[in-house]
């Protein structure tokens, strides 16, 4: 069985297809024959692979390091790019196959099959991200098979599966940990399955005091985050004509994080990389997220299953942060003003403007999928109606900093006087996909249709009551038809080859002045090999964009007047290679040595000349490389496992990154230097029910730059050691 076979079977055994459209529950409730109909691989349909590149991070994989940072979790998957920012992964920046990473806006992020971004159509930048530490597994899908999981079909899909209801009458876990910089974590769940009713409840809290020090005044630079989940399911009686299940999911989370968009000048970073300017002492984000979800699955026959999900997400955030120092924006002198003041506080006072970047989001809809298993065909019909919106109601406050570097409020702003608008979108998505088994060939053909309407209502800064008609009322609508085709050929028990093509799409946001959607044709081809303990996968990919989007956010250091605008780059070419290798050395006795490697090479460049107000593009010349994309990324891990213990070392290398479009040697001001970060995990199993563990992140205490927002330097997390205890029942 090939490496891709192993990945695919394990992926489907947890029902990627089902989980992305609630049918995982059907596998849990159904008779063995019905389970055979729902599973992708089985005796009636012996397909050994999925089209495209599929990776599953199981609960056992996630428990090796117990990362709270989804970016560290995903670093072992080839073709996935991460851009660190705050050091704790509170603001994930994830991309795939050259899409760019900014706030994970160019890929499809899901939790339990539901779009997770606060407003995935109207405002795709994901300032909310599900708490990855509480997830039971994580699925990553790239390539032509992503046609089912829009709206963004170019890069790929990350679907995080939350805690499932245990099949036992009662089961649960308690996981507590503590570490450096005030880190603490409590994770607990309990639940069980009765004859017809099942339930689970889970809580997850983690926090840290932060690893940075605010000049002069000190204070907490860390965070506190709480997450609670509850599920209840009801199954039909055994022997009922139609086996079905309904599941209710409730989720609540909140966060207080003392984060800033003020990095350090080059000189200050070299001297004190973990310092923060006193002008950032009021910076804090407060968030609250609520979710309600209903899943229903019914087996209409042995070959026909219908799964439906209704969902509602409510997210509110206010990132209160300095955006002007000494009268200058952070992009145009404010950082330097903050640095100069901290070197000479006696020059006080200096004025600081702090902006309440206040927003509320709604994301809601209903989606359904009908699966029909017919001889050597597996046909899926799907539909989704979705609505989302972002309401910006913002203001600014004025402060002075005195000679003691203490900020004092001098003028309170009026809510709505800085930004006062609503961006919204409605979308209908339809798709059909047929998986056909023809001997050693597995052919998958799919077609997706998206129909999207967007709207921006802007009342301006002088109409805080939103009286009468808005000053701007901009609407747009467009549609796209997205075909895909892939084929996998199983040469023998060890080798397979694959190839696929799909049309990529990303909807134009309300802030796109040209109202032009992102469009591309995406190609992939590769091989898989498995010979006992050795496995490998090689996939070449090429994306030919007729138009690429760039979304202007504060996370990229955009000027204030351009925030939330979406820009078009025209033609872009992205090519690359994804490589995975795995080998398990088995020594004498109970000792084994698992080794893994994942490598990604990417070449991404603009194919036309243009001028853009988007800061990280600027004036582009044909052949310029895309910013914030490392050419080479390498992950490697090596472990040793005994009967009651295991030790794992993992390293991730990221090559040089340019922060602005260009070619040739990277200018020092635009360079994020390459780095290698090494993590260590040790586990000892006291019994089947108890475990103690120790982790060391950034084992060699590498001092490195994560990003350069507003041209300033942000530091990665230093060496952090934590220890924990787990009890399962």
Short mmCIF file of C-alpha atoms in Angstrom, two decimals, residues 229-453:
data_model
loop_
_atom_site.label_atom_id
_atom_site.label_comp_id
_atom_site.label_asym_id
_atom_site.label_seq_id
_atom_site.Cartn_x
_atom_site.Cartn_y
_atom_site.Cartn_z
CA UNK A 229 -17.88 23.40 23.83
CA UNK A 230 -20.99 21.26 24.30
CA UNK A 231 -22.61 18.70 22.01
CA UNK A 232 -25.76 16.62 22.32
CA UNK A 233 -26.87 14.00 19.80
CA UNK A 234 -30.03 11.96 19.41
CA UNK A 235 -30.14 8.81 17.29
CA UNK A 236 -33.12 7.02 15.85
CA UNK A 237 -34.27 3.74 17.35
CA UNK A 238 -32.60 0.58 16.17
CA UNK A 239 -34.64 -1.05 13.48
CA UNK A 240 -36.21 2.21 12.31
CA UNK A 241 -36.82 2.37 8.56
CA UNK A 242 -34.58 5.42 8.19
CA UNK A 243 -31.54 5.57 10.42
CA UNK A 244 -30.82 9.18 11.34
CA UNK A 245 -29.11 11.37 13.88
CA UNK A 246 -29.37 15.02 14.91
CA UNK A 247 -26.55 16.76 16.78
CA UNK A 248 -26.59 20.15 18.50
CA UNK A 249 -23.34 22.02 19.01
CA UNK A 250 -22.80 25.09 21.20
CA UNK A 251 -19.46 26.89 21.44
CA UNK A 252 -18.28 29.99 23.28
CA UNK A 253 -14.84 31.58 23.44
CA UNK A 254 -13.29 34.84 24.58
CA UNK A 255 -9.84 36.33 24.53
CA UNK A 256 -7.92 39.19 26.08
CA UNK A 257 -4.53 39.63 24.44
CA UNK A 258 -2.15 42.49 25.04
CA UNK A 259 -0.86 42.58 21.50
CA UNK A 260 0.33 45.44 19.33
CA UNK A 261 1.21 46.38 15.76
CA UNK A 262 4.29 48.26 16.98
CA UNK A 263 7.50 46.36 16.34
CA UNK A 264 11.06 47.56 16.85
CA UNK A 265 13.54 49.42 14.68
CA UNK A 266 16.48 47.38 13.41
CA UNK A 267 18.84 48.89 15.99
CA UNK A 268 16.44 48.33 18.89
CA UNK A 269 15.74 44.75 17.80
CA UNK A 270 19.46 43.96 17.66
CA UNK A 271 19.91 45.41 21.17
CA UNK A 272 16.74 44.23 22.97
CA UNK A 273 14.57 41.99 20.74
CA UNK A 274 11.98 41.34 23.46
CA UNK A 275 11.29 44.97 24.31
CA UNK A 276 8.16 46.98 23.47
CA UNK A 277 7.87 50.74 23.22
CA UNK A 278 6.03 52.54 26.00
CA UNK A 279 3.66 53.99 23.39
CA UNK A 280 2.15 50.49 23.04
CA UNK A 281 1.24 50.07 26.72
CA UNK A 282 -2.53 50.49 26.13
CA UNK A 283 -2.68 48.03 23.24
CA UNK A 284 -5.11 45.18 23.89
CA UNK A 285 -7.58 43.05 21.96
CA UNK A 286 -10.87 41.81 23.42
CA UNK A 287 -12.85 39.20 21.51
CA UNK A 288 -15.97 37.09 22.00
CA UNK A 289 -17.17 34.29 19.74
CA UNK A 290 -20.46 32.38 19.88
CA UNK A 291 -21.52 29.51 17.66
CA UNK A 292 -24.65 27.41 17.30
CA UNK A 293 -24.71 24.50 14.88
CA UNK A 294 -27.24 21.77 14.08
CA UNK A 295 -26.23 18.69 12.10
CA UNK A 296 -28.70 16.16 10.72
CA UNK A 297 -27.94 12.95 8.81
CA UNK A 298 -30.41 10.44 7.41
CA UNK A 299 -29.76 7.18 5.59
CA UNK A 300 -32.49 7.15 2.94
CA UNK A 301 -31.34 3.72 1.73
CA UNK A 302 -28.28 1.52 1.69
CA UNK A 303 -26.88 3.67 -1.11
CA UNK A 304 -28.31 7.12 -0.39
CA UNK A 305 -27.40 9.42 2.50
CA UNK A 306 -28.35 13.04 3.12
CA UNK A 307 -26.46 15.30 5.53
CA UNK A 308 -27.48 18.86 6.42
CA UNK A 309 -25.93 21.53 8.65
CA UNK A 310 -27.35 24.86 9.80
CA UNK A 311 -24.92 27.25 11.50
CA UNK A 312 -24.72 30.67 13.14
CA UNK A 313 -21.52 32.44 14.20
CA UNK A 314 -21.34 35.75 16.07
CA UNK A 315 -17.91 37.31 16.56
CA UNK A 316 -17.06 40.64 18.18
CA UNK A 317 -13.59 42.15 18.52
CA UNK A 318 -12.03 45.42 19.53
CA UNK A 319 -8.31 45.74 19.01
CA UNK A 320 -7.43 48.92 20.88
CA UNK A 321 -3.98 49.85 19.60
CA UNK A 322 -1.68 52.81 18.97
CA UNK A 323 -1.72 53.93 15.34
CA UNK A 324 -0.04 57.34 15.56
CA UNK A 325 2.91 58.48 17.65
CA UNK A 326 4.07 62.09 17.67
CA UNK A 327 1.53 62.85 14.96
CA UNK A 328 2.90 60.27 12.51
CA UNK A 329 1.38 56.97 11.45
CA UNK A 330 3.32 53.83 12.37
CA UNK A 331 4.15 53.33 8.70
CA UNK A 332 5.52 56.85 8.24
CA UNK A 333 7.63 57.68 11.25
CA UNK A 334 5.55 56.69 14.26
CA UNK A 335 7.76 53.70 15.12
CA UNK A 336 10.88 55.86 14.99
CA UNK A 337 9.16 58.52 17.15
CA UNK A 338 8.30 55.89 19.78
CA UNK A 339 11.88 54.62 19.77
CA UNK A 340 13.38 58.10 20.13
CA UNK A 341 11.06 58.98 23.01
CA UNK A 342 11.94 55.86 25.01
CA UNK A 343 15.61 56.73 24.64
CA UNK A 344 14.93 60.21 26.06
CA UNK A 345 11.69 60.27 28.13
CA UNK A 346 12.63 63.69 29.49
CA UNK A 347 11.48 65.11 26.16
CA UNK A 348 7.90 64.42 27.32
CA UNK A 349 5.15 64.80 26.65
CA UNK A 350 4.59 63.06 23.33
CA UNK A 351 1.13 62.43 21.96
CA UNK A 352 -0.18 58.98 21.01
CA UNK A 353 -3.38 58.27 19.14
CA UNK A 354 -4.98 54.94 20.03
CA UNK A 355 -7.59 53.51 17.68
CA UNK A 356 -10.49 51.33 18.80
CA UNK A 357 -10.54 48.93 15.84
CA UNK A 358 -14.01 47.77 16.79
CA UNK A 359 -15.86 45.29 14.59
CA UNK A 360 -18.72 42.80 14.83
CA UNK A 361 -19.29 39.91 12.46
CA UNK A 362 -22.15 37.58 11.60
CA UNK A 363 -21.73 34.40 9.54
CA UNK A 364 -24.70 32.10 9.04
CA UNK A 365 -26.15 29.65 6.58
CA UNK A 366 -27.32 26.18 5.73
CA UNK A 367 -25.53 23.50 3.69
CA UNK A 368 -26.46 20.03 2.56
CA UNK A 369 -24.91 17.11 0.71
CA UNK A 370 -26.52 14.05 -0.86
CA UNK A 371 -24.25 11.03 -1.39
CA UNK A 372 -25.28 8.33 -3.84
CA UNK A 373 -23.20 5.14 -4.01
CA UNK A 374 -23.83 3.37 -7.31
CA UNK A 375 -21.69 0.43 -8.41
CA UNK A 376 -18.28 1.96 -9.19
CA UNK A 377 -19.55 5.53 -8.79
CA UNK A 378 -19.72 7.71 -5.71
CA UNK A 379 -21.71 10.81 -6.57
CA UNK A 380 -22.06 13.84 -4.29
CA UNK A 381 -24.53 16.68 -4.78
CA UNK A 382 -24.07 19.70 -2.53
CA UNK A 383 -25.57 23.12 -1.89
CA UNK A 384 -24.97 25.98 0.53
CA UNK A 385 -26.70 29.27 1.19
CA UNK A 386 -24.52 31.64 3.18
CA UNK A 387 -24.73 35.19 4.57
CA UNK A 388 -22.04 37.16 6.34
CA UNK A 389 -21.29 40.74 7.35
CA UNK A 390 -18.69 42.94 9.03
CA UNK A 391 -19.81 46.04 10.92
CA UNK A 392 -17.02 48.59 11.54
CA UNK A 393 -17.88 51.18 14.21
CA UNK A 394 -14.62 52.72 15.33
CA UNK A 395 -13.09 55.72 17.06
CA UNK A 396 -9.78 57.10 18.29
CA UNK A 397 -8.60 58.39 21.68
CA UNK A 398 -5.74 60.79 22.36
CA UNK A 399 -3.08 60.21 25.04
CA UNK A 400 0.05 61.93 26.28
CA UNK A 401 3.09 60.08 27.62
CA UNK A 402 4.88 61.82 30.48
CA UNK A 403 8.51 61.67 31.59
CA UNK A 404 7.75 58.51 33.60
CA UNK A 405 6.56 56.88 30.34
CA UNK A 406 3.00 56.68 31.64
CA UNK A 407 0.14 57.33 29.20
CA UNK A 408 -2.72 59.61 30.26
CA UNK A 409 -5.99 60.04 28.34
CA UNK A 410 -6.39 63.61 27.09
CA UNK A 411 -9.35 63.29 24.70
CA UNK A 412 -11.96 60.54 24.29
CA UNK A 413 -13.21 59.79 20.82
CA UNK A 414 -16.84 59.30 19.80
CA UNK A 415 -17.74 55.79 18.51
CA UNK A 416 -18.33 55.84 14.77
CA UNK A 417 -16.21 58.89 14.01
CA UNK A 418 -13.27 56.96 12.60
CA UNK A 419 -14.90 54.20 10.56
CA UNK A 420 -18.63 53.67 10.19
CA UNK A 421 -19.66 51.10 7.63
CA UNK A 422 -21.06 47.62 6.99
CA UNK A 423 -19.68 45.18 4.42
CA UNK A 424 -21.92 42.21 3.65
CA UNK A 425 -22.29 39.29 1.26
CA UNK A 426 -24.83 36.67 0.24
CA UNK A 427 -23.73 33.54 -1.60
CA UNK A 428 -25.21 30.42 -3.13
CA UNK A 429 -22.85 27.53 -3.87
CA UNK A 430 -23.73 24.33 -5.75
CA UNK A 431 -21.50 21.40 -6.66
CA UNK A 432 -21.53 17.90 -8.06
CA UNK A 433 -18.67 15.43 -7.90
CA UNK A 434 -18.39 11.90 -9.23
CA UNK A 435 -15.66 9.48 -8.16
CA UNK A 436 -15.34 6.64 -10.64
CA UNK A 437 -13.35 3.44 -10.15
CA UNK A 438 -12.18 1.86 -13.39
CA UNK A 439 -9.80 -0.97 -12.60
CA UNK A 440 -6.58 0.59 -11.35
CA UNK A 441 -7.82 4.08 -12.27
CA UNK A 442 -9.63 6.40 -9.89
CA UNK A 443 -11.11 9.32 -11.83
CA UNK A 444 -12.78 12.24 -10.09
CA UNK A 445 -14.75 14.89 -11.96
CA UNK A 446 -16.33 17.86 -10.25
CA UNK A 447 -18.14 21.08 -11.00
CA UNK A 448 -18.78 23.97 -8.59
CA UNK A 449 -20.98 27.02 -9.08
CA UNK A 450 -20.73 30.16 -6.96
CA UNK A 451 -23.16 33.07 -7.13
CA UNK A 452 -22.14 35.98 -4.87
CA UNK A 453 -23.58 39.41 -4.09
#
